[in-house]
């Protein structure tokens, strides 16, 4: 059984457990995950039996790429009839309950599906596909390993160029040039509504501590209101924290890591805060093994930050603090599981998570560290390979 068949089988087990008749998949990343193709169309996965990919464009390419059967999507008005020809259980008059990705399916698209399948009861299947994707295969983890090696090379290459007066944008450009030459696909995907991620965030001093809409502990000033995150044209100066939170995407799979650098040295309180971030990640690593509930990591890390007198600065500042320690990564940057209160998933082998304890000081900067890990049968594999410690230049 190939990897795509195994993924579909795991999704079908979840559908059967909830007594659902099937699931309609429409989002690009989910289509790729289940078929190996990202061509525009609809994948219908029955609770039992073989799925089928109905493609609007490009049929020829989908036929080359897809691990499941492909059929050209005819007139959408006749899609219900077309479905019923292969899946008679979807014929009008039958009682049918289907799942769909409500977290990413546009209302207009859903309404179109309702119009051609008016007898269907629709349920939110967002967590079904996200939980299926939560456990990575050895091949998926190998892609993330490769991305980690490339981003490490990019970091070291960029650090050799870093000097006072260089702008954040120039430093990020050095990173992006390196990773593109080494196979970065050019995008890092996010699932969250209205959330975007660039190559990451590189910021110095007060610019990186500027709050923004991005759902993370450091957003960055950005190049303006149309891109209110990540790098700006601000020059990097001596004796200020430089947050280098960068990623790379190889064959669709992302690595996420953060290092803190300084030209010269940091003020004592910022250096001490950085030391606390490393102490947190070491302590969390000691807990990182199958069976531990995801929320326990955040609760533990928050306690350490508070004990150090840094609770107000942990993972943001004031109203802009985020309430998590880390998140799953894979085909998207914001995958399950989330290391936050209320997420009671026990760690399982195959989960891949980024852990990022950081401290924000308004008007002064952000310090911290982030590594990505694969959970194993006995503990973890640290996928991030870049050197740790405060990088002094």
mmCIF file of C-alpha atoms in Angstrom:
data_model
loop_
_atom_site.group_PDB
_atom_site.id
_atom_site.type_symbol
_atom_site.label_atom_id
_atom_site.label_comp_id
_atom_site.label_asym_id
_atom_site.label_seq_id
_atom_site.Cartn_x
_atom_site.Cartn_y
_atom_site.Cartn_z
ATOM 1 C CA UNK A 1 0.000 0.000 0.000
ATOM 2 C CA UNK A 2 1.475 3.351 -1.008
ATOM 3 C CA UNK A 3 1.677 6.333 1.324
ATOM 4 C CA UNK A 4 -1.334 8.095 -0.187
ATOM 5 C CA UNK A 5 -3.491 4.987 0.253
ATOM 6 C CA UNK A 6 -2.409 4.807 3.899
ATOM 7 C CA UNK A 7 -3.379 8.445 4.443
ATOM 8 C CA UNK A 8 -6.767 7.919 2.840
ATOM 9 C CA UNK A 9 -7.257 4.793 4.928
ATOM 10 C CA UNK A 10 -6.608 6.727 8.151
ATOM 11 C CA UNK A 11 -9.077 9.405 7.106
ATOM 12 C CA UNK A 12 -11.685 6.761 6.256
ATOM 13 C CA UNK A 13 -11.305 5.214 9.699
ATOM 14 C CA UNK A 14 -12.133 8.589 11.226
ATOM 15 C CA UNK A 15 -15.155 8.999 8.930
ATOM 16 C CA UNK A 16 -16.447 5.574 9.887
ATOM 17 C CA UNK A 17 -15.954 6.244 13.593
ATOM 18 C CA UNK A 18 -18.213 9.318 13.279
ATOM 19 C CA UNK A 19 -20.702 7.499 11.013
ATOM 20 C CA UNK A 20 -20.078 9.917 8.149
ATOM 21 C CA UNK A 21 -20.643 8.775 4.571
ATOM 22 C CA UNK A 22 -17.645 10.570 3.132
ATOM 23 C CA UNK A 23 -15.691 13.788 2.864
ATOM 24 C CA UNK A 24 -15.311 16.393 0.129
ATOM 25 C CA UNK A 25 -11.774 17.798 -0.066
ATOM 26 C CA UNK A 26 -11.190 21.090 -1.889
ATOM 27 C CA UNK A 27 -8.168 22.866 -0.367
ATOM 28 C CA UNK A 28 -4.902 22.680 -2.330
ATOM 29 C CA UNK A 29 -2.712 21.370 0.489
ATOM 30 C CA UNK A 30 -5.223 18.722 1.547
ATOM 31 C CA UNK A 31 -5.658 17.654 -2.085
ATOM 32 C CA UNK A 32 -1.911 17.227 -2.407
ATOM 33 C CA UNK A 33 -1.649 15.371 0.904
ATOM 34 C CA UNK A 34 -4.213 12.764 -0.144
ATOM 35 C CA UNK A 35 -3.486 12.462 -3.882
ATOM 36 C CA UNK A 36 -0.030 13.821 -4.687
ATOM 37 C CA UNK A 37 -1.543 16.444 -6.981
ATOM 38 C CA UNK A 38 -2.570 20.046 -6.342
ATOM 39 C CA UNK A 39 -4.641 20.552 -9.464
ATOM 40 C CA UNK A 40 -7.931 22.421 -9.049
ATOM 41 C CA UNK A 41 -10.934 20.268 -8.318
ATOM 42 C CA UNK A 42 -12.796 18.164 -5.759
ATOM 43 C CA UNK A 43 -11.654 14.955 -4.125
ATOM 44 C CA UNK A 44 -14.471 12.788 -2.840
ATOM 45 C CA UNK A 45 -13.366 10.292 -0.200
ATOM 46 C CA UNK A 46 -16.115 7.768 0.633
ATOM 47 C CA UNK A 47 -16.153 6.225 4.075
ATOM 48 C CA UNK A 48 -15.432 2.935 2.321
ATOM 49 C CA UNK A 49 -14.051 2.280 -1.133
ATOM 50 C CA UNK A 50 -11.844 4.139 -3.587
ATOM 51 C CA UNK A 51 -11.818 7.948 -3.740
ATOM 52 C CA UNK A 52 -11.986 9.950 -6.947
ATOM 53 C CA UNK A 53 -10.497 13.298 -7.919
ATOM 54 C CA UNK A 54 -12.735 15.468 -10.124
ATOM 55 C CA UNK A 55 -10.470 17.992 -11.823
ATOM 56 C CA UNK A 56 -11.314 21.283 -13.479
ATOM 57 C CA UNK A 57 -7.747 22.225 -14.386
ATOM 58 C CA UNK A 58 -5.354 20.731 -15.346
ATOM 59 C CA UNK A 59 -6.758 17.284 -15.994
ATOM 60 C CA UNK A 60 -3.685 16.156 -17.922
ATOM 61 C CA UNK A 61 -1.330 17.108 -15.125
ATOM 62 C CA UNK A 62 -3.546 15.559 -12.456
ATOM 63 C CA UNK A 63 -3.544 12.304 -14.401
ATOM 64 C CA UNK A 64 0.261 12.370 -14.366
ATOM 65 C CA UNK A 65 0.544 13.159 -10.656
ATOM 66 C CA UNK A 66 -2.437 11.754 -8.782
ATOM 67 C CA UNK A 67 -2.279 8.526 -6.808
ATOM 68 C CA UNK A 68 -6.086 8.223 -7.038
ATOM 69 C CA UNK A 69 -8.363 7.959 -10.045
ATOM 70 C CA UNK A 70 -8.917 11.228 -11.926
ATOM 71 C CA UNK A 71 -12.037 12.271 -13.795
ATOM 72 C CA UNK A 72 -12.561 15.548 -15.674
ATOM 73 C CA UNK A 73 -15.051 17.804 -13.909
ATOM 74 C CA UNK A 74 -17.790 18.604 -16.381
ATOM 75 C CA UNK A 75 -20.406 21.284 -15.909
ATOM 76 C CA UNK A 76 -20.583 22.032 -12.205
ATOM 77 C CA UNK A 77 -24.386 22.076 -12.396
ATOM 78 C CA UNK A 78 -24.200 18.381 -13.209
ATOM 79 C CA UNK A 79 -21.604 17.561 -10.537
ATOM 80 C CA UNK A 80 -24.160 15.888 -8.286
ATOM 81 C CA UNK A 81 -25.218 13.571 -11.094
ATOM 82 C CA UNK A 82 -21.596 12.921 -12.026
ATOM 83 C CA UNK A 83 -20.780 11.956 -8.432
ATOM 84 C CA UNK A 84 -23.762 9.613 -8.205
ATOM 85 C CA UNK A 85 -22.597 7.699 -11.288
ATOM 86 C CA UNK A 86 -19.555 6.454 -9.373
ATOM 87 C CA UNK A 87 -20.951 6.754 -5.851
ATOM 88 C CA UNK A 88 -24.628 5.709 -6.014
ATOM 89 C CA UNK A 89 -24.983 6.332 -2.291
ATOM 90 C CA UNK A 90 -24.900 10.050 -3.165
ATOM 91 C CA UNK A 91 -27.934 9.830 -5.412
ATOM 92 C CA UNK A 92 -30.754 12.215 -4.575
ATOM 93 C CA UNK A 93 -33.248 10.701 -2.175
ATOM 94 C CA UNK A 94 -30.654 8.972 -0.026
ATOM 95 C CA UNK A 95 -29.897 10.191 3.505
ATOM 96 C CA UNK A 96 -26.270 11.286 3.235
ATOM 97 C CA UNK A 97 -23.966 13.044 5.700
ATOM 98 C CA UNK A 98 -20.690 14.394 4.365
ATOM 99 C CA UNK A 99 -17.803 16.263 5.928
ATOM 100 C CA UNK A 100 -15.980 19.243 4.445
ATOM 101 C CA UNK A 101 -13.072 21.465 5.484
ATOM 102 C CA UNK A 102 -15.134 24.256 7.029
ATOM 103 C CA UNK A 103 -12.019 26.035 8.304
ATOM 104 C CA UNK A 104 -10.784 26.748 4.773
ATOM 105 C CA UNK A 105 -13.805 26.206 2.484
ATOM 106 C CA UNK A 106 -15.210 29.538 1.250
ATOM 107 C CA UNK A 107 -18.918 30.023 1.958
ATOM 108 C CA UNK A 108 -19.585 30.662 -1.732
ATOM 109 C CA UNK A 109 -17.953 27.354 -2.664
ATOM 110 C CA UNK A 110 -19.903 25.513 0.017
ATOM 111 C CA UNK A 111 -23.148 27.027 -1.205
ATOM 112 C CA UNK A 112 -22.367 25.783 -4.698
ATOM 113 C CA UNK A 113 -21.857 22.283 -3.310
ATOM 114 C CA UNK A 114 -25.151 22.554 -1.448
ATOM 115 C CA UNK A 115 -26.900 23.536 -4.681
ATOM 116 C CA UNK A 116 -25.788 20.377 -6.524
ATOM 117 C CA UNK A 117 -26.162 18.083 -3.496
ATOM 118 C CA UNK A 118 -29.265 19.544 -1.836
ATOM 119 C CA UNK A 119 -30.120 16.369 0.072
ATOM 120 C CA UNK A 120 -26.733 16.172 1.820
ATOM 121 C CA UNK A 121 -26.247 17.106 5.470
ATOM 122 C CA UNK A 122 -22.843 18.749 5.840
ATOM 123 C CA UNK A 123 -20.608 18.468 8.896
ATOM 124 C CA UNK A 124 -17.344 20.200 9.774
ATOM 125 C CA UNK A 125 -14.519 17.797 8.977
ATOM 126 C CA UNK A 126 -11.671 20.248 9.532
ATOM 127 C CA UNK A 127 -10.225 18.403 12.486
ATOM 128 C CA UNK A 128 -10.490 15.042 10.717
ATOM 129 C CA UNK A 129 -8.074 16.011 7.959
ATOM 130 C CA UNK A 130 -5.859 18.073 10.274
ATOM 131 C CA UNK A 131 -5.572 15.199 12.748
ATOM 132 C CA UNK A 132 -4.803 12.795 9.900
ATOM 133 C CA UNK A 133 -1.999 15.094 8.743
ATOM 134 C CA UNK A 134 -0.705 15.509 12.314
ATOM 135 C CA UNK A 135 1.261 12.222 12.181
ATOM 136 C CA UNK A 136 4.143 12.390 9.701
ATOM 137 C CA UNK A 137 5.645 9.532 7.745
ATOM 138 C CA UNK A 138 9.412 8.934 7.539
ATOM 139 C CA UNK A 139 9.392 10.494 4.055
ATOM 140 C CA UNK A 140 7.705 13.651 5.306
ATOM 141 C CA UNK A 141 10.189 13.970 8.163
ATOM 142 C CA UNK A 142 13.080 13.486 5.744
ATOM 143 C CA UNK A 143 11.900 16.524 3.762
ATOM 144 C CA UNK A 144 11.894 18.597 6.951
ATOM 145 C CA UNK A 145 15.387 17.342 7.788
ATOM 146 C CA UNK A 146 16.601 18.512 4.388
ATOM 147 C CA UNK A 147 14.954 21.902 4.882
ATOM 148 C CA UNK A 148 16.727 22.186 8.252
ATOM 149 C CA UNK A 149 20.110 21.603 6.659
ATOM 150 C CA UNK A 150 19.450 24.251 4.023
ATOM 151 C CA UNK A 151 18.222 26.899 6.465
ATOM 152 C CA UNK A 152 21.312 26.281 8.590
ATOM 153 C CA UNK A 153 23.507 26.999 5.578
ATOM 154 C CA UNK A 154 21.473 30.124 4.871
ATOM 155 C CA UNK A 155 21.856 31.333 8.456
ATOM 156 C CA UNK A 156 25.638 30.898 8.471
ATOM 157 C CA UNK A 157 25.964 32.517 5.063
ATOM 158 C CA UNK A 158 23.876 35.502 6.161
ATOM 159 C CA UNK A 159 25.825 35.940 9.393
ATOM 160 C CA UNK A 160 29.068 36.315 7.447
ATOM 161 C CA UNK A 161 27.499 39.312 5.662
ATOM 162 C CA UNK A 162 25.984 40.960 8.737
ATOM 163 C CA UNK A 163 27.514 44.280 9.752
ATOM 164 C CA UNK A 164 26.297 47.520 11.353
ATOM 165 C CA UNK A 165 24.162 49.583 9.009
ATOM 166 C CA UNK A 166 22.895 46.600 7.020
ATOM 167 C CA UNK A 167 19.099 46.686 6.822
ATOM 168 C CA UNK A 168 16.766 43.927 7.927
ATOM 169 C CA UNK A 169 15.625 43.633 4.313
ATOM 170 C CA UNK A 170 19.174 43.137 3.076
ATOM 171 C CA UNK A 171 19.813 40.414 5.638
ATOM 172 C CA UNK A 172 16.589 38.621 4.728
ATOM 173 C CA UNK A 173 17.465 38.911 1.038
ATOM 174 C CA UNK A 174 20.708 37.035 1.710
ATOM 175 C CA UNK A 175 18.730 34.258 3.410
ATOM 176 C CA UNK A 176 16.163 34.071 0.628
ATOM 177 C CA UNK A 177 18.777 34.034 -2.133
ATOM 178 C CA UNK A 178 20.575 31.111 -0.504
ATOM 179 C CA UNK A 179 17.520 28.962 0.156
ATOM 180 C CA UNK A 180 16.059 29.509 -3.318
ATOM 181 C CA UNK A 181 19.305 28.347 -4.897
ATOM 182 C CA UNK A 182 19.117 25.237 -2.708
ATOM 183 C CA UNK A 183 15.539 24.226 -3.514
ATOM 184 C CA UNK A 184 13.181 26.325 -1.366
ATOM 185 C CA UNK A 185 9.866 26.289 -3.260
ATOM 186 C CA UNK A 186 9.317 29.998 -2.693
ATOM 187 C CA UNK A 187 6.334 29.844 -0.333
ATOM 188 C CA UNK A 188 5.604 28.722 3.212
ATOM 189 C CA UNK A 189 1.943 27.930 3.603
ATOM 190 C CA UNK A 190 -0.405 28.832 6.459
ATOM 191 C CA UNK A 191 -3.888 27.459 7.038
ATOM 192 C CA UNK A 192 -5.171 30.207 9.330
ATOM 193 C CA UNK A 193 -7.692 32.644 7.848
ATOM 194 C CA UNK A 194 -6.091 35.950 6.819
ATOM 195 C CA UNK A 195 -2.723 34.775 8.107
ATOM 196 C CA UNK A 196 0.358 34.946 5.907
ATOM 197 C CA UNK A 197 3.958 34.021 6.455
ATOM 198 C CA UNK A 198 6.920 35.180 4.438
ATOM 199 C CA UNK A 199 10.319 33.514 4.825
ATOM 200 C CA UNK A 200 9.959 34.359 8.483
ATOM 201 C CA UNK A 201 10.902 37.373 10.573
ATOM 202 C CA UNK A 202 14.266 39.083 10.747
ATOM 203 C CA UNK A 203 14.189 42.151 12.958
ATOM 204 C CA UNK A 204 16.422 44.207 15.201
ATOM 205 C CA UNK A 205 15.719 46.367 18.218
ATOM 206 C CA UNK A 206 12.339 48.010 18.529
ATOM 207 C CA UNK A 207 11.269 47.118 14.965
ATOM 208 C CA UNK A 208 10.842 43.395 15.631
ATOM 209 C CA UNK A 209 9.017 44.107 18.920
ATOM 210 C CA UNK A 210 6.358 46.150 17.130
ATOM 211 C CA UNK A 211 3.020 44.305 17.503
ATOM 212 C CA UNK A 212 0.994 43.273 14.496
ATOM 213 C CA UNK A 213 -1.832 40.974 13.421
ATOM 214 C CA UNK A 214 0.377 37.939 12.876
ATOM 215 C CA UNK A 215 -0.456 35.199 15.365
ATOM 216 C CA UNK A 216 2.999 34.833 16.881
ATOM 217 C CA UNK A 217 5.209 36.299 19.595
ATOM 218 C CA UNK A 218 7.125 38.531 17.145
ATOM 219 C CA UNK A 219 5.649 40.098 14.052
ATOM 220 C CA UNK A 220 8.094 42.752 12.924
ATOM 221 C CA UNK A 221 7.554 46.211 11.519
ATOM 222 C CA UNK A 222 7.340 45.134 7.888
ATOM 223 C CA UNK A 223 7.682 47.250 4.766
ATOM 224 C CA UNK A 224 4.404 49.089 5.295
ATOM 225 C CA UNK A 225 0.702 48.649 6.066
ATOM 226 C CA UNK A 226 0.253 46.271 3.109
ATOM 227 C CA UNK A 227 2.832 43.891 4.623
ATOM 228 C CA UNK A 228 2.732 44.744 8.347
ATOM 229 C CA UNK A 229 5.117 41.993 9.445
ATOM 230 C CA UNK A 230 8.678 40.736 9.060
ATOM 231 C CA UNK A 231 11.527 42.885 7.758
ATOM 232 C CA UNK A 232 11.737 46.648 7.350
ATOM 233 C CA UNK A 233 14.371 48.956 5.854
ATOM 234 C CA UNK A 234 15.633 49.759 9.336
ATOM 235 C CA UNK A 235 19.438 49.538 9.704
ATOM 236 C CA UNK A 236 20.762 47.005 12.190
ATOM 237 C CA UNK A 237 22.953 48.571 14.871
ATOM 238 C CA UNK A 238 25.401 47.410 17.515
ATOM 239 C CA UNK A 239 24.385 46.057 20.918
ATOM 240 C CA UNK A 240 20.749 45.353 20.040
ATOM 241 C CA UNK A 241 19.016 41.972 19.706
ATOM 242 C CA UNK A 242 18.616 40.613 16.184
ATOM 243 C CA UNK A 243 15.860 38.007 15.968
ATOM 244 C CA UNK A 244 16.362 35.619 13.051
ATOM 245 C CA UNK A 245 13.158 33.546 12.813
ATOM 246 C CA UNK A 246 13.385 31.877 9.423
ATOM 247 C CA UNK A 247 12.124 28.857 7.535
ATOM 248 C CA UNK A 248 12.575 26.905 4.345
ATOM 249 C CA UNK A 249 10.185 24.694 2.384
ATOM 250 C CA UNK A 250 11.463 21.607 0.569
ATOM 251 C CA UNK A 251 9.024 19.502 -1.472
ATOM 252 C CA UNK A 252 6.217 21.289 0.359
ATOM 253 C CA UNK A 253 7.505 20.665 3.911
ATOM 254 C CA UNK A 254 8.723 23.448 6.176
ATOM 255 C CA UNK A 255 11.321 23.884 8.880
ATOM 256 C CA UNK A 256 10.846 26.650 11.459
ATOM 257 C CA UNK A 257 13.690 27.910 13.629
ATOM 258 C CA UNK A 258 14.833 31.014 15.502
ATOM 259 C CA UNK A 259 18.225 32.245 16.598
ATOM 260 C CA UNK A 260 19.181 35.473 18.399
ATOM 261 C CA UNK A 261 22.284 37.411 17.346
ATOM 262 C CA UNK A 262 23.963 40.652 18.352
ATOM 263 C CA UNK A 263 26.785 42.766 16.962
ATOM 264 C CA UNK A 264 28.653 43.396 20.180
ATOM 265 C CA UNK A 265 26.711 42.411 23.271
ATOM 266 C CA UNK A 266 23.243 42.733 24.781
ATOM 267 C CA UNK A 267 22.220 44.672 27.875
ATOM 268 C CA UNK A 268 22.277 42.398 30.927
ATOM 269 C CA UNK A 269 18.480 42.043 31.246
ATOM 270 C CA UNK A 270 18.012 41.027 27.601
ATOM 271 C CA UNK A 271 20.901 38.581 27.781
ATOM 272 C CA UNK A 272 19.396 37.065 30.940
ATOM 273 C CA UNK A 273 16.012 36.775 29.217
ATOM 274 C CA UNK A 274 17.682 34.943 26.352
ATOM 275 C CA UNK A 275 19.270 32.565 28.864
ATOM 276 C CA UNK A 276 15.804 31.857 30.299
ATOM 277 C CA UNK A 277 14.495 31.008 26.812
ATOM 278 C CA UNK A 278 17.254 28.415 26.455
ATOM 279 C CA UNK A 279 16.541 27.068 29.944
ATOM 280 C CA UNK A 280 12.869 26.677 28.983
ATOM 281 C CA UNK A 281 13.617 24.792 25.772
ATOM 282 C CA UNK A 282 16.036 22.469 27.594
ATOM 283 C CA UNK A 283 13.435 21.780 30.284
ATOM 284 C CA UNK A 284 10.722 21.154 27.691
ATOM 285 C CA UNK A 285 13.044 18.753 25.853
ATOM 286 C CA UNK A 286 13.324 16.717 29.046
ATOM 287 C CA UNK A 287 9.533 16.236 28.935
ATOM 288 C CA UNK A 288 9.307 15.569 25.199
ATOM 289 C CA UNK A 289 8.115 11.992 24.823
ATOM 290 C CA UNK A 290 4.972 10.111 23.793
ATOM 291 C CA UNK A 291 1.994 10.343 26.126
ATOM 292 C CA UNK A 292 2.594 13.827 27.565
ATOM 293 C CA UNK A 293 -0.379 16.136 26.942
ATOM 294 C CA UNK A 294 0.386 19.087 24.674
ATOM 295 C CA UNK A 295 -0.998 21.686 27.080
ATOM 296 C CA UNK A 296 1.450 20.614 29.781
ATOM 297 C CA UNK A 297 4.392 22.023 27.837
ATOM 298 C CA UNK A 298 2.900 25.521 27.660
ATOM 299 C CA UNK A 299 1.808 25.483 31.310
ATOM 300 C CA UNK A 300 5.283 24.367 32.372
ATOM 301 C CA UNK A 301 7.048 26.985 30.239
ATOM 302 C CA UNK A 302 4.774 29.787 31.447
ATOM 303 C CA UNK A 303 5.573 28.839 35.027
ATOM 304 C CA UNK A 304 9.294 29.051 34.314
ATOM 305 C CA UNK A 305 8.889 32.473 32.675
ATOM 306 C CA UNK A 306 6.885 33.747 35.631
ATOM 307 C CA UNK A 307 9.369 32.344 38.136
ATOM 308 C CA UNK A 308 12.108 34.273 36.323
ATOM 309 C CA UNK A 309 10.063 37.475 36.638
ATOM 310 C CA UNK A 310 9.454 37.580 32.878
ATOM 311 C CA UNK A 311 5.809 36.513 32.655
ATOM 312 C CA UNK A 312 4.726 39.914 31.296
ATOM 313 C CA UNK A 313 7.208 39.591 28.410
ATOM 314 C CA UNK A 314 6.639 35.930 27.567
ATOM 315 C CA UNK A 315 5.515 35.211 23.993
ATOM 316 C CA UNK A 316 4.692 38.846 23.324
ATOM 317 C CA UNK A 317 3.764 41.726 25.604
ATOM 318 C CA UNK A 318 0.512 43.033 27.086
ATOM 319 C CA UNK A 319 -2.580 42.494 24.965
ATOM 320 C CA UNK A 320 -0.392 41.150 22.162
ATOM 321 C CA UNK A 321 0.870 38.090 24.042
ATOM 322 C CA UNK A 322 0.098 34.764 22.386
ATOM 323 C CA UNK A 323 -0.945 31.845 24.565
ATOM 324 C CA UNK A 324 1.120 29.000 23.148
ATOM 325 C CA UNK A 325 4.645 27.631 23.277
ATOM 326 C CA UNK A 326 4.769 25.834 19.956
ATOM 327 C CA UNK A 327 2.899 24.343 17.034
ATOM 328 C CA UNK A 328 2.951 21.512 14.558
ATOM 329 C CA UNK A 329 4.718 21.951 11.226
ATOM 330 C CA UNK A 330 4.547 20.059 7.965
ATOM 331 C CA UNK A 331 2.934 21.126 4.716
ATOM 332 C CA UNK A 332 1.741 24.201 6.617
ATOM 333 C CA UNK A 333 3.421 26.259 9.333
ATOM 334 C CA UNK A 334 0.395 26.164 11.651
ATOM 335 C CA UNK A 335 -0.420 22.472 11.900
ATOM 336 C CA UNK A 336 -1.582 20.401 14.839
ATOM 337 C CA UNK A 337 -0.776 19.857 17.588
ATOM 338 C CA UNK A 338 -0.612 23.237 19.348
ATOM 339 C CA UNK A 339 1.252 23.458 22.640
ATOM 340 C CA UNK A 340 -1.372 25.530 24.450
ATOM 341 C CA UNK A 341 -4.004 25.253 27.163
ATOM 342 C CA UNK A 342 -6.965 23.200 26.036
ATOM 343 C CA UNK A 343 -4.988 21.084 23.570
ATOM 344 C CA UNK A 344 -5.042 17.737 25.316
ATOM 345 C CA UNK A 345 -3.594 15.647 22.529
ATOM 346 C CA UNK A 346 -1.017 13.240 23.945
ATOM 347 C CA UNK A 347 2.248 13.372 22.020
ATOM 348 C CA UNK A 348 2.545 10.543 19.498
ATOM 349 C CA UNK A 349 5.457 9.265 17.432
ATOM 350 C CA UNK A 350 5.433 11.037 14.073
ATOM 351 C CA UNK A 351 4.289 14.410 15.353
ATOM 352 C CA UNK A 352 6.594 17.258 14.327
ATOM 353 C CA UNK A 353 6.506 20.419 16.441
ATOM 354 C CA UNK A 354 8.299 23.757 16.587
ATOM 355 C CA UNK A 355 8.971 24.999 20.124
ATOM 356 C CA UNK A 356 9.669 28.739 20.443
ATOM 357 C CA UNK A 357 10.064 30.369 23.884
ATOM 358 C CA UNK A 358 10.591 34.095 23.277
ATOM 359 C CA UNK A 359 10.526 37.329 25.259
ATOM 360 C CA UNK A 360 9.348 40.681 23.915
ATOM 361 C CA UNK A 361 10.540 44.040 25.254
ATOM 362 C CA UNK A 362 8.608 46.927 23.670
ATOM 363 C CA UNK A 363 10.900 49.565 22.219
ATOM 364 C CA UNK A 364 13.940 47.326 22.700
ATOM 365 C CA UNK A 365 13.560 44.005 20.890
ATOM 366 C CA UNK A 366 12.777 40.293 21.089
ATOM 367 C CA UNK A 367 15.057 37.464 22.224
ATOM 368 C CA UNK A 368 14.524 33.726 22.113
ATOM 369 C CA UNK A 369 15.134 30.425 20.420
ATOM 370 C CA UNK A 370 13.089 27.996 18.326
ATOM 371 C CA UNK A 371 13.817 24.415 17.340
ATOM 372 C CA UNK A 372 11.765 21.865 15.437
ATOM 373 C CA UNK A 373 11.455 18.287 16.735
ATOM 374 C CA UNK A 374 10.075 14.958 15.564
ATOM 375 C CA UNK A 375 8.515 12.849 18.318
ATOM 376 C CA UNK A 376 9.893 9.301 18.345
ATOM 377 C CA UNK A 377 8.912 6.088 20.146
ATOM 378 C CA UNK A 378 11.279 6.866 23.003
ATOM 379 C CA UNK A 379 11.565 10.670 22.961
ATOM 380 C CA UNK A 380 12.472 13.053 20.183
ATOM 381 C CA UNK A 381 14.783 13.848 17.302
ATOM 382 C CA UNK A 382 15.881 17.464 17.084
ATOM 383 C CA UNK A 383 15.505 18.319 13.406
ATOM 384 C CA UNK A 384 17.007 21.798 13.727
ATOM 385 C CA UNK A 385 20.784 21.670 13.276
ATOM 386 C CA UNK A 386 21.821 25.340 13.599
ATOM 387 C CA UNK A 387 24.153 26.276 16.429
ATOM 388 C CA UNK A 388 22.546 27.441 19.625
ATOM 389 C CA UNK A 389 23.445 30.097 22.148
ATOM 390 C CA UNK A 390 23.424 33.869 21.767
ATOM 391 C CA UNK A 391 25.355 34.508 18.547
ATOM 392 C CA UNK A 392 27.787 37.367 19.196
ATOM 393 C CA UNK A 393 29.393 38.994 16.177
#
